[in-house]
Short mmCIF file of C-alpha atoms in Angstrom, two decimals:
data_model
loop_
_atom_site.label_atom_id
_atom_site.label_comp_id
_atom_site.label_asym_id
_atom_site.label_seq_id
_atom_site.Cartn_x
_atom_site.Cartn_y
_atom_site.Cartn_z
CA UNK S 1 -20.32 -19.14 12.97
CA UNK S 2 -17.63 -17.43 10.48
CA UNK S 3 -16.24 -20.70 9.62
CA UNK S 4 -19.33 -22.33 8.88
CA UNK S 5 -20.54 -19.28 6.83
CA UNK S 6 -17.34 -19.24 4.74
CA UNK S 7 -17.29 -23.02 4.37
CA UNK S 8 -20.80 -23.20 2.99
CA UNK S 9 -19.82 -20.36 0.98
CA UNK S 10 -16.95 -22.55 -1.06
CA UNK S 11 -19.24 -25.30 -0.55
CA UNK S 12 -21.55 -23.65 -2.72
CA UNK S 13 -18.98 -22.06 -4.81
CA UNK S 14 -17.44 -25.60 -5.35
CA UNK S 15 -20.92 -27.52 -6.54
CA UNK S 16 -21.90 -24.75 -8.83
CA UNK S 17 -18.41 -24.92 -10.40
CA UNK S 18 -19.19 -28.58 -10.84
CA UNK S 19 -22.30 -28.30 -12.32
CA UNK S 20 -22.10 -25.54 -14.55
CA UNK S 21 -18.42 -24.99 -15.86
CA UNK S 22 -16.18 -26.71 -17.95
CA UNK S 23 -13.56 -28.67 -17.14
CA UNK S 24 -9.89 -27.75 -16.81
CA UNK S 25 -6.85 -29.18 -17.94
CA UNK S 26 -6.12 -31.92 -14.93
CA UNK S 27 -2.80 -31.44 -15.41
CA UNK S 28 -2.64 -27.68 -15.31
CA UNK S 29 -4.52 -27.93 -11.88
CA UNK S 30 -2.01 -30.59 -10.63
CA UNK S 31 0.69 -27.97 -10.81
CA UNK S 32 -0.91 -24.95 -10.14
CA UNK S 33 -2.35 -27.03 -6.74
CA UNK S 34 1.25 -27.94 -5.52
CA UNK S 35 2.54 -24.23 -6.55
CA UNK S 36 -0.59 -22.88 -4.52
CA UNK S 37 -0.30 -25.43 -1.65
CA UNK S 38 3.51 -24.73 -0.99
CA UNK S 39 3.18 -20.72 -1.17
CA UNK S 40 0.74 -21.28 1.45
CA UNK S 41 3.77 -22.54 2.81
CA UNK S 42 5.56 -19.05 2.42
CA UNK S 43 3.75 -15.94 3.94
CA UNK S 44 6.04 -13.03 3.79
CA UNK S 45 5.87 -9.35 5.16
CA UNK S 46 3.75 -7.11 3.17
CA UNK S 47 4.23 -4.22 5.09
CA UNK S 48 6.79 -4.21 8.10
CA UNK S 49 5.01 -1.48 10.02
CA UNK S 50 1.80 -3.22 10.30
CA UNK S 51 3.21 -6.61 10.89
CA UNK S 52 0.58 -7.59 7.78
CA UNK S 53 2.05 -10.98 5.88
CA UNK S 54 0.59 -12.40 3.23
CA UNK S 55 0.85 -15.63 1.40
CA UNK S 56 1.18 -16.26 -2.22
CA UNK S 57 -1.17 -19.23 -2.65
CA UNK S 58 -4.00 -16.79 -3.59
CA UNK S 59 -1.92 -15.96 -7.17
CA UNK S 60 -1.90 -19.21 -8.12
CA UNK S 61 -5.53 -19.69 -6.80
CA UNK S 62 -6.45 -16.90 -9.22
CA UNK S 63 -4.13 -17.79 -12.12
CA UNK S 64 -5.99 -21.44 -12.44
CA UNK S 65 -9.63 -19.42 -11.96
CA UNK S 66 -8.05 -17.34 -14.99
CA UNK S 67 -6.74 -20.29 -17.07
CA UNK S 68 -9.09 -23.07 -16.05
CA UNK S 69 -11.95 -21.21 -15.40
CA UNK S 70 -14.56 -21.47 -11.87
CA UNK S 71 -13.88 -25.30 -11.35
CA UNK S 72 -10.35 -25.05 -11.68
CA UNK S 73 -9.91 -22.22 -9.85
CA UNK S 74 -12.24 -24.00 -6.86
CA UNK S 75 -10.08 -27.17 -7.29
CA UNK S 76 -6.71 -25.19 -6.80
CA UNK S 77 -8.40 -23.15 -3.68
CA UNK S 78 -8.76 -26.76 -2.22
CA UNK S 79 -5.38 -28.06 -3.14
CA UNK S 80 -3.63 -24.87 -1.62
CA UNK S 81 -5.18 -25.76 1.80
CA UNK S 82 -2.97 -28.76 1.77
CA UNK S 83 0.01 -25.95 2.54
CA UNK S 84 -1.57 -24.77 5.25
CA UNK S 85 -1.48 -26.87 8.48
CA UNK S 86 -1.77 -23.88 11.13
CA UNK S 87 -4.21 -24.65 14.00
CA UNK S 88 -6.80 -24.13 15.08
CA UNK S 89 -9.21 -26.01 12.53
CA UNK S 90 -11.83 -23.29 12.54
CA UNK S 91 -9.73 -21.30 10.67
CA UNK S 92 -8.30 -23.89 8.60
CA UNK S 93 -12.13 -24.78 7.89
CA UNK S 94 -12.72 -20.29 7.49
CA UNK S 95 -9.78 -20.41 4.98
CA UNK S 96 -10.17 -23.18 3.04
CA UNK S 97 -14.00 -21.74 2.37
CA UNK S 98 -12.35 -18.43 1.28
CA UNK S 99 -9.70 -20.18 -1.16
CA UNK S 100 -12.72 -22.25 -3.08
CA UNK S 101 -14.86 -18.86 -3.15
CA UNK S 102 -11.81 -17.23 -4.36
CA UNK S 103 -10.98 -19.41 -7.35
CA UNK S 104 -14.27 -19.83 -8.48
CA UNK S 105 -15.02 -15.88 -8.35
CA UNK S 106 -11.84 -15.40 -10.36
CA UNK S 107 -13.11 -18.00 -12.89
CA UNK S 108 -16.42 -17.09 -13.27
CA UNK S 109 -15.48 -13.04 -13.51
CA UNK S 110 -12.35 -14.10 -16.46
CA UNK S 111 -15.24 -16.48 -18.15
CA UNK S 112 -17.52 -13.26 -18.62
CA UNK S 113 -14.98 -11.94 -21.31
CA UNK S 114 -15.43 -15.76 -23.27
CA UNK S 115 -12.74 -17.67 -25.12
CA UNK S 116 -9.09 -16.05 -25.06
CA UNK S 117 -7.71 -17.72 -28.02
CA UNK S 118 -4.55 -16.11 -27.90
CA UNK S 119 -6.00 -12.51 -28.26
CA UNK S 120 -4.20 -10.42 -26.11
CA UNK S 121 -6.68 -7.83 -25.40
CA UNK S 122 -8.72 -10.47 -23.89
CA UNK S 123 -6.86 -12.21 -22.02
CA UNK S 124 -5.63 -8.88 -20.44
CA UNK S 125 -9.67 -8.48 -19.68
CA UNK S 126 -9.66 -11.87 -18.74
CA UNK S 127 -6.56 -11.04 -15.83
CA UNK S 128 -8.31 -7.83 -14.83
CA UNK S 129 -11.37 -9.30 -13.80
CA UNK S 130 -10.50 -12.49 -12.33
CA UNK S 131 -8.33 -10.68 -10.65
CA UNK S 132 -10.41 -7.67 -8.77
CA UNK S 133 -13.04 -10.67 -8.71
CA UNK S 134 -10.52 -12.38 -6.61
CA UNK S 135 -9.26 -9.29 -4.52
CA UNK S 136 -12.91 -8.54 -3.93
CA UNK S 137 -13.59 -11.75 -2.03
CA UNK S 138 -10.15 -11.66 0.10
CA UNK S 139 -11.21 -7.93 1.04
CA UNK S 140 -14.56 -9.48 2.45
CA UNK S 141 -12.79 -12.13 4.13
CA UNK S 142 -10.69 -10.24 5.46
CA UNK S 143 -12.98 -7.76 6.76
CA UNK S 144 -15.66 -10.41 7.96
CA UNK S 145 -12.78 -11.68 10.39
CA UNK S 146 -12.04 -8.60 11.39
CA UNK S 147 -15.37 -7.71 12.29
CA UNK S 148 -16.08 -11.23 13.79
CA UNK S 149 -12.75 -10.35 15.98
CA UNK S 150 -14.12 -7.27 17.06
CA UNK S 151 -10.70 -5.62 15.81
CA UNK S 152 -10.41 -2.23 16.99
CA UNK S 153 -11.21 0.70 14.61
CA UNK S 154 -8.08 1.46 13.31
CA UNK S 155 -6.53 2.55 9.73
CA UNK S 156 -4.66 -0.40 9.95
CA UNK S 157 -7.12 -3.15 9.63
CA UNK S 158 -7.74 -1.66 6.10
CA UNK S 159 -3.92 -1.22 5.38
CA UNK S 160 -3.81 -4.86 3.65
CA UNK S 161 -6.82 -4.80 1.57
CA UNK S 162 -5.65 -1.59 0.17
CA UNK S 163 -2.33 -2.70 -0.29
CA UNK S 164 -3.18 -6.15 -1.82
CA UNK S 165 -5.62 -4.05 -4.42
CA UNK S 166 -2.55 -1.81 -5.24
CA UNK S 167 -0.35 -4.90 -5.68
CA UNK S 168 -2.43 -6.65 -7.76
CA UNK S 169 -2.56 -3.47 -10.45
CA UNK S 170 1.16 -2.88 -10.35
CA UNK S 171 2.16 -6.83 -11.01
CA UNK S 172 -0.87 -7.14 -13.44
CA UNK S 173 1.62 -7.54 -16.39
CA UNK S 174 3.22 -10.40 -14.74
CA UNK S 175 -0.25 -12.72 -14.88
CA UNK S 176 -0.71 -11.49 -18.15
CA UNK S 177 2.19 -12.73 -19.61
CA UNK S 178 1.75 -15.96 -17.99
CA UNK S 179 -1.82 -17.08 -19.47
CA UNK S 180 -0.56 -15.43 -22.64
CA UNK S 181 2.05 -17.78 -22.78
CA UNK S 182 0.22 -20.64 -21.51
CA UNK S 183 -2.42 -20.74 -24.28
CA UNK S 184 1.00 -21.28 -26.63
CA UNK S 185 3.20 -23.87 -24.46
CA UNK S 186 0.72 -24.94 -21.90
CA UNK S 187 2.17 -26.57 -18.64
CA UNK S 188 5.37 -26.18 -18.51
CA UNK S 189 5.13 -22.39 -18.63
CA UNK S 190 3.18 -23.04 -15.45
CA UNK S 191 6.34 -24.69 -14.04
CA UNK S 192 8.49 -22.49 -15.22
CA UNK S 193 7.30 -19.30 -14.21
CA UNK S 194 5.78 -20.36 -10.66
CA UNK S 195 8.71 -22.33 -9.42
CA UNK S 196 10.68 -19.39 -9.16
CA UNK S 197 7.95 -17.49 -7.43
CA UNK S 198 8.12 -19.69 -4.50
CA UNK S 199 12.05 -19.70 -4.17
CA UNK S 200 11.78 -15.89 -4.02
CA UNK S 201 8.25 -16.14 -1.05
CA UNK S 202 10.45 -18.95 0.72
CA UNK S 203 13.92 -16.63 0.61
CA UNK S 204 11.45 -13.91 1.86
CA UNK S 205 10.27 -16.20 4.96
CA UNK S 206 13.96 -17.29 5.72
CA UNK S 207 14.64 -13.58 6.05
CA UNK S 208 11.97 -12.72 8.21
CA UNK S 209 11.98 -15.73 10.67
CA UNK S 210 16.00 -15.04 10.99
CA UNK S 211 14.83 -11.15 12.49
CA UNK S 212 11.75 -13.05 14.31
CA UNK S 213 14.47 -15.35 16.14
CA UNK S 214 16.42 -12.13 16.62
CA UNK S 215 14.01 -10.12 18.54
CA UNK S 216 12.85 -13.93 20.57
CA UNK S 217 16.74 -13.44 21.24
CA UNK S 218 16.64 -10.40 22.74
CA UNK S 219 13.45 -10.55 24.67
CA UNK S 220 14.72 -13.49 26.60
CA UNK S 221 18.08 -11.14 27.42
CA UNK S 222 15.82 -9.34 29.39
CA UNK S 223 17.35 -9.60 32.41
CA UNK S 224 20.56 -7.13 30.31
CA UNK S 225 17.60 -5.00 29.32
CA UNK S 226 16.35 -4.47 32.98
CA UNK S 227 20.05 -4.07 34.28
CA UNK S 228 20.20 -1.25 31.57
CA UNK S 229 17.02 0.46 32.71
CA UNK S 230 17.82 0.39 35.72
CA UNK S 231 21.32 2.68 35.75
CA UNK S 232 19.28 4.82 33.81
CA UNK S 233 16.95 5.23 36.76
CA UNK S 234 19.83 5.62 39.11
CA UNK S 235 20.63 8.83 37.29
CA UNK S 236 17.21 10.28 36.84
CA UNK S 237 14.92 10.19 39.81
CA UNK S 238 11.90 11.63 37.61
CA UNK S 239 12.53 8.76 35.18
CA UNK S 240 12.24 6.11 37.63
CA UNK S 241 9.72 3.34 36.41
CA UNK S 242 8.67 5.63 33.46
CA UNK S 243 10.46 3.25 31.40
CA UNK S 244 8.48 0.42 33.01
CA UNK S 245 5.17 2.26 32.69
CA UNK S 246 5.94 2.89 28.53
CA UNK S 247 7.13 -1.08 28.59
CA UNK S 248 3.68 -2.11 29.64
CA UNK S 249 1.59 0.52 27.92
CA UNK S 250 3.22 -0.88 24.53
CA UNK S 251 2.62 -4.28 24.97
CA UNK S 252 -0.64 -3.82 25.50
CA UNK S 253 -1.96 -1.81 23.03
CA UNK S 254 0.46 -4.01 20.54
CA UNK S 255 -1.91 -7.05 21.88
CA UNK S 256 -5.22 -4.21 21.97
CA UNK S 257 -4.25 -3.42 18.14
CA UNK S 258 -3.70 -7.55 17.35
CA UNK S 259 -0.36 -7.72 16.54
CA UNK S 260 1.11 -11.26 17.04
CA UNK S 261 2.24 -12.23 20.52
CA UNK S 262 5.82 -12.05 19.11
CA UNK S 263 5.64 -8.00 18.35
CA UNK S 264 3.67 -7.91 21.78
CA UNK S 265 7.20 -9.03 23.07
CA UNK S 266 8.80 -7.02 21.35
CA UNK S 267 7.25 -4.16 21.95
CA UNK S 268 7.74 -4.37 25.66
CA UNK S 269 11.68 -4.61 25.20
CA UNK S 270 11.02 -1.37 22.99
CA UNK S 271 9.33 0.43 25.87
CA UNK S 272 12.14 -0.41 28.21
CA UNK S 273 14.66 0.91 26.19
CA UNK S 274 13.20 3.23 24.10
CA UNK S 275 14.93 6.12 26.54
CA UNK S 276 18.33 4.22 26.91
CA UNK S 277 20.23 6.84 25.35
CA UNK S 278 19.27 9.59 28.06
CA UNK S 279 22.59 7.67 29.58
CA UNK S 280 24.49 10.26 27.24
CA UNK S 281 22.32 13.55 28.26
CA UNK S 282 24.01 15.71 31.30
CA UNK S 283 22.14 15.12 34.39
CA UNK S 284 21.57 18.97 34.85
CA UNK S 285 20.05 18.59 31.85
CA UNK S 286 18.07 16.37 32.38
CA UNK S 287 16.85 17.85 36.07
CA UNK S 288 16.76 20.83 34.85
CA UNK S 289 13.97 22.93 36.04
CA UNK S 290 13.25 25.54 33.60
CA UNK S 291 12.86 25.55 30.23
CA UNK S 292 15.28 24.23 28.28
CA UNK S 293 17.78 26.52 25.62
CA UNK S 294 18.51 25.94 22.35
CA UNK S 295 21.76 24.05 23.13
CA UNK S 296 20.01 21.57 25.86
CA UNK S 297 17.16 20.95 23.56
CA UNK S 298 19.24 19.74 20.75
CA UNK S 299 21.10 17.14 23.19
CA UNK S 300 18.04 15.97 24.90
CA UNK S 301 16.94 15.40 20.97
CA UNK S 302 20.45 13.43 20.10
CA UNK S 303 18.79 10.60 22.94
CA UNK S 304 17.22 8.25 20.59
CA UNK S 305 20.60 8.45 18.15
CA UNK S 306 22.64 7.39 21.13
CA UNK S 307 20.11 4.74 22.01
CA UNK S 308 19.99 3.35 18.33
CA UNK S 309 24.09 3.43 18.43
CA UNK S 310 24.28 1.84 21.90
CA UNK S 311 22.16 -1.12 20.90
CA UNK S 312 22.87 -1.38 17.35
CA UNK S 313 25.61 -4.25 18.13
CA UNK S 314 23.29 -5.99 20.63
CA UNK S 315 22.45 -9.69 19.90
CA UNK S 316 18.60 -9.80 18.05
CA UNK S 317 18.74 -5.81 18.59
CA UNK S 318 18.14 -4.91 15.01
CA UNK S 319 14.20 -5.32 15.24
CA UNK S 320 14.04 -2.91 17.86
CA UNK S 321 15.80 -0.02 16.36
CA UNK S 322 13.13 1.55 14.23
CA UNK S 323 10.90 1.97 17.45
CA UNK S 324 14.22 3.52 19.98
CA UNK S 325 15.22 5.92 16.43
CA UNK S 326 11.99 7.10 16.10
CA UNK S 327 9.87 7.40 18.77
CA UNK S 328 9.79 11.14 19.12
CA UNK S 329 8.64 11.35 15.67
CA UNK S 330 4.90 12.77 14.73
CA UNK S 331 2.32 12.20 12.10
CA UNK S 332 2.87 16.11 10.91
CA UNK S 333 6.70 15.31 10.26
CA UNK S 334 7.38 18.27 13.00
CA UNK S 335 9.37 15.30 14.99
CA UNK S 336 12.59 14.28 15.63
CA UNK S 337 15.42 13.04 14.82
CA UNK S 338 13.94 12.31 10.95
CA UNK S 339 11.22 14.56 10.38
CA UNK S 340 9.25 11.44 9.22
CA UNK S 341 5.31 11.65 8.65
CA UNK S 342 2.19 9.81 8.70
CA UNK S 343 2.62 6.78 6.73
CA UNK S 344 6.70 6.76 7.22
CA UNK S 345 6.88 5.89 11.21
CA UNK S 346 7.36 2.41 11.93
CA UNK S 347 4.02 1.12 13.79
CA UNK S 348 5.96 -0.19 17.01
CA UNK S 349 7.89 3.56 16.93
CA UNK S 350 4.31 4.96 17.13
CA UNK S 351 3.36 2.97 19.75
CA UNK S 352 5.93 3.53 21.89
CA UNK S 353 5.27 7.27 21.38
CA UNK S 354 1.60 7.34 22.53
CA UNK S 355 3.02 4.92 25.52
CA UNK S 356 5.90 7.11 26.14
CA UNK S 357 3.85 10.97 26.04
CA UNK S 358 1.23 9.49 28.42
CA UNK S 359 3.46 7.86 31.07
CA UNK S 360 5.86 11.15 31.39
CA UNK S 361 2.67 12.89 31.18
CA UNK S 362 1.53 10.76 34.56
CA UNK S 363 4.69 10.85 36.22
CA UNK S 364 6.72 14.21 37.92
CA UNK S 365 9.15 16.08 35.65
CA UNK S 366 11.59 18.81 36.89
CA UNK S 367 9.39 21.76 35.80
CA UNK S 368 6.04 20.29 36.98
CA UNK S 369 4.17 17.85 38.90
CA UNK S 370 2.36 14.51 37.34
CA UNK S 371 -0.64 14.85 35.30
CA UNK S 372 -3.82 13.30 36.68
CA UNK S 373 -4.95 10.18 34.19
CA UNK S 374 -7.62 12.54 32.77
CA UNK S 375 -6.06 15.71 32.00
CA UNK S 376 -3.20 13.20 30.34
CA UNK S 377 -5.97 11.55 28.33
CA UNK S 378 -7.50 14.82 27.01
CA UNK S 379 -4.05 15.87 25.94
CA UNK S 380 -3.81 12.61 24.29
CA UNK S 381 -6.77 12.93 22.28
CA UNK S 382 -6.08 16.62 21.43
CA UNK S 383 -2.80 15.75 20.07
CA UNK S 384 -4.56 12.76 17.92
CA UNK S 385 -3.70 12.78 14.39
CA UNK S 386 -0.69 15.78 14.57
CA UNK S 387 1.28 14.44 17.60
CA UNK S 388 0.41 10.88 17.91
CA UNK S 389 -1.04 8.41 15.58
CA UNK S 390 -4.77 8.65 16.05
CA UNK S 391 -5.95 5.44 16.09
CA UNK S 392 -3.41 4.20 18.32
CA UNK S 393 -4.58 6.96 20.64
CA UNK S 394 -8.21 5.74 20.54
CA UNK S 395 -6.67 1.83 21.65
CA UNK S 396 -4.38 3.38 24.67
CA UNK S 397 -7.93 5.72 25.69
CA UNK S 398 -10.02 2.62 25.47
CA UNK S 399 -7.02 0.48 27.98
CA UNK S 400 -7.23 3.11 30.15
CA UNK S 401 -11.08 3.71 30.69
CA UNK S 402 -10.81 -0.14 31.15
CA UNK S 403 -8.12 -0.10 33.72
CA UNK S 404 -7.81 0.47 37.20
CA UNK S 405 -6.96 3.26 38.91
CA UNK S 406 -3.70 1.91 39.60
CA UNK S 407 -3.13 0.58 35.85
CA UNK S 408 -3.89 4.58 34.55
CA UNK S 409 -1.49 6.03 37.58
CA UNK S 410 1.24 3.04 36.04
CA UNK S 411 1.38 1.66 39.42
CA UNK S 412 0.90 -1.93 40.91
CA UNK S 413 2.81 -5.14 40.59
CA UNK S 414 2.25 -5.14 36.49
CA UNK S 415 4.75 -1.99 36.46
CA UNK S 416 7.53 -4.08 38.55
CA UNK S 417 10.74 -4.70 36.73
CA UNK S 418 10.36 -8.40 37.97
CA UNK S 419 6.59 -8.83 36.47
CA UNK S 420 7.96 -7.27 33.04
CA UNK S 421 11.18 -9.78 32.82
CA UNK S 422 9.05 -12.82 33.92
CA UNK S 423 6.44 -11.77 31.12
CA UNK S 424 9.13 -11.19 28.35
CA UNK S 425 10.30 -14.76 29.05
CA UNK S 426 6.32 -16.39 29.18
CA UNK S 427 3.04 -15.54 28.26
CA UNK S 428 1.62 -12.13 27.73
CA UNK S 429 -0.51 -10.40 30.63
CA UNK S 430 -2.65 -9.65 27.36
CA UNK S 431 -2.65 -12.10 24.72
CA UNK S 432 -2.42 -11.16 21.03
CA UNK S 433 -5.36 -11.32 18.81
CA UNK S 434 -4.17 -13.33 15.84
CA UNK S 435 -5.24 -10.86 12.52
CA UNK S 436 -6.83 -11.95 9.74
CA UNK S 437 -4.54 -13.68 6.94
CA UNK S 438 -4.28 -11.63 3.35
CA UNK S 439 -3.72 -13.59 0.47
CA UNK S 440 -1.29 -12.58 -1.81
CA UNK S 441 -3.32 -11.64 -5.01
CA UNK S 442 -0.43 -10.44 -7.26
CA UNK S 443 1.86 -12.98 -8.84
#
């Protein structure tokens, strides 16, 4: 139903373009088509701790709605889809809906101010409004797939509409200049400034698929991550299978919060060894029964240093260091070892935290026995927002309320060190929502 609602939407976008607006340069929509179609090519990372990527088809989409006005930017929305040869075709159909309704609402909102002529006050009136015109429609696509999804409530799923608007103001000046200088050398300014673009989105890519083989590297070590786990079990009895239990509790509410199944991976290789430097902590320390001093506390807080340092030289390691550093950190900065904030900790570090506080909550420590599932969930949800990110909180409550009795104790044959390696190296025991796409709206 969403991809036949947003294909008769550029359906409908595309025919009234036709009918009612002029005609663009053919040649300027040649280029800006093949500049569109291979940044669909090139989605990049918008922001790391989200896992959002965006492409940068939608600047040229809007640039030809701002130049060539609602057919050309429809015509360009069209072309870019030839970039994009993802499955499955209901999204290719959603998409390619979205692009034409994009360029044409750019057009149409940069053809309210009238004729640019070369005045520069208008054709900076002429950028601003085909270009919120355009951010407007991505933020509905966006959030119709979303919805259509039934992505969990969470302050991510409006992290790249907010960060796409933001975008879009800061690089205004760069679209500016461009149909500024277009109106006085035409096409090859086109050329000239977009090439250059894409070189810098497909450098981007290169970078980020070299850390995405990385961590695919290190998930199928797994067996070394196990072996690892596993001597730190052998020195701490009230550890033993915690690390298992945070392994799975991560992975799923990576898949429950629709990050790709690659980060779902991930994140289980982060649960394992997001303790791994406990190896370094004295084993009276960490049995002790009483509360600890001032000296103890700072070593047990030097663990996820030594566990960064350990693993910092470990083939494909480097993706999972931000989550081992900084798991004990909290959205009121009063963590550890960085003092970091809401906004600052890496999304797969806050996920292993909420994982990590509710499986030591359910298992026996030195100084007390195991919480039951519901007195650790009410802590949970009392710590929301200060201690733990909230709205990861809400995903690992829902999971649980969902679960067995056995899946909220961390028990059963999905908590086996054999289960865990054999997912790491196949499919997920939850598969990964795939999120909506963001188009990149700033040149």
């Amino acid at each position: 139903m969403l991809a036949g609602a947003w294909a008769l939407a550029g359906a409908c976008a595309l025919v009234a373009a036709v009918l009612w607006s002029d005609r663009p340069a053919l040649a300027a929509v040649a280029v800006l088509g093949l500049l569109a179609a291979l940044g669909e090519r090139q989605s990049v990372v918008l922001d790391r701790r989200a896992h959002e990527t965006v492409s940068l088809g939608g600047s040229f989409i809007i640039l030809a709605g701002i130049i060539g006005g609602p057919l050309g930017g429809a015509l360009v929305g069209l072309l870019a889809m030839a970039g994009d040869t993802a499955p499955p075709w209901p999204r290719r159909i959603t998409f390619t809906g979205v692009q034409i309704a994009l360029g044409a609402a750019a057009g149409t909102a940069a053809s309210w101010v009238g004729p640019t002529d070369g005045d520069a006050a208008r054709i900076v009136l002429a950028v601003l409004a085909g270009t919120l015109a355009g951010v407007l429609v991505n933020v509905l696509s966006v959030t119709s797939i979303d919805v259509a999804l039934r992505a969990p409530s969470s302050t991510y799923r409006f992290r790249g509409p907010l960060l796409l608007i933001a975008s879009s103001l800061v690089w205004l000046p760069v679209p500016v200049a461009v149909a500024f200088g277009y109106d006085a050398i035409g096409v090859p300014l086109l050329l000239l400034a977009g090439t250059p673009m894409v070189v810098v989105a497909l450098v981007r890519r290169l970078r980020d698929e070299r850390e995405r083989l990385g961590a695919t590297l290190l998930s199928e070590r797994a067996g070394s991550a196990i072996s690892l786990v596993r001597s730190l079990d052998a020195r701490d009895r009230y550890t033993a299978k915690h690390s298992a239990g945070v392994a799975v509790y991560a992975g799923d509410l990576a898949a429950r919060l629709g990050l790709e199944a690659e980060a779902v991976r991930r994140l289980r290789v982060c649960g394992l060894l997001h303790d791994i430097g406990k190896i370094a902590v004295p084993v009276e320390v960490l049995h002790k029964r009483g509360a600890l001093d001032a000296a103890e506390l700072a070593i047990i807080r030097e663990h996820p240093l030594v566990g960064e340092s350990i693993l910092r030289d470990a083939p494909g390691a480097a993706s999972i260091l931000p989550a081992v550093r900084h798991h004990h950190e909290r959205p009121d900065g009063a963590g550890y070892p960085d003092g970091l904030g809401a906004g600052d900790i890496p999304v797969e570090a806050a996920i292993v935290a909420v994982a990590d506080a509710y499986s030591a909550m359910t298992h026996d420590r030195p100084h007390r026995a195991a919480f039951p599932p519901e007195e650790a969930i009410a802590e949970l949800r009392r710590g929301a927002g200060e201690q733990w990110d909230g709205a990861i909180v809400d995903a690992l409550c829902d999971l649980l309320e969902e679960g067995s009795e056995d899946y909220r104790r961390g028990r059963g044959p999905d908590f086996d060190f054999e289960t865990i390696s054999a997912g790491l190296r196949g499919s997920e025991r939850l598969p990964a929502r795939r999120p909506a796409r963001a188009q990149a709206t700033a040149l």
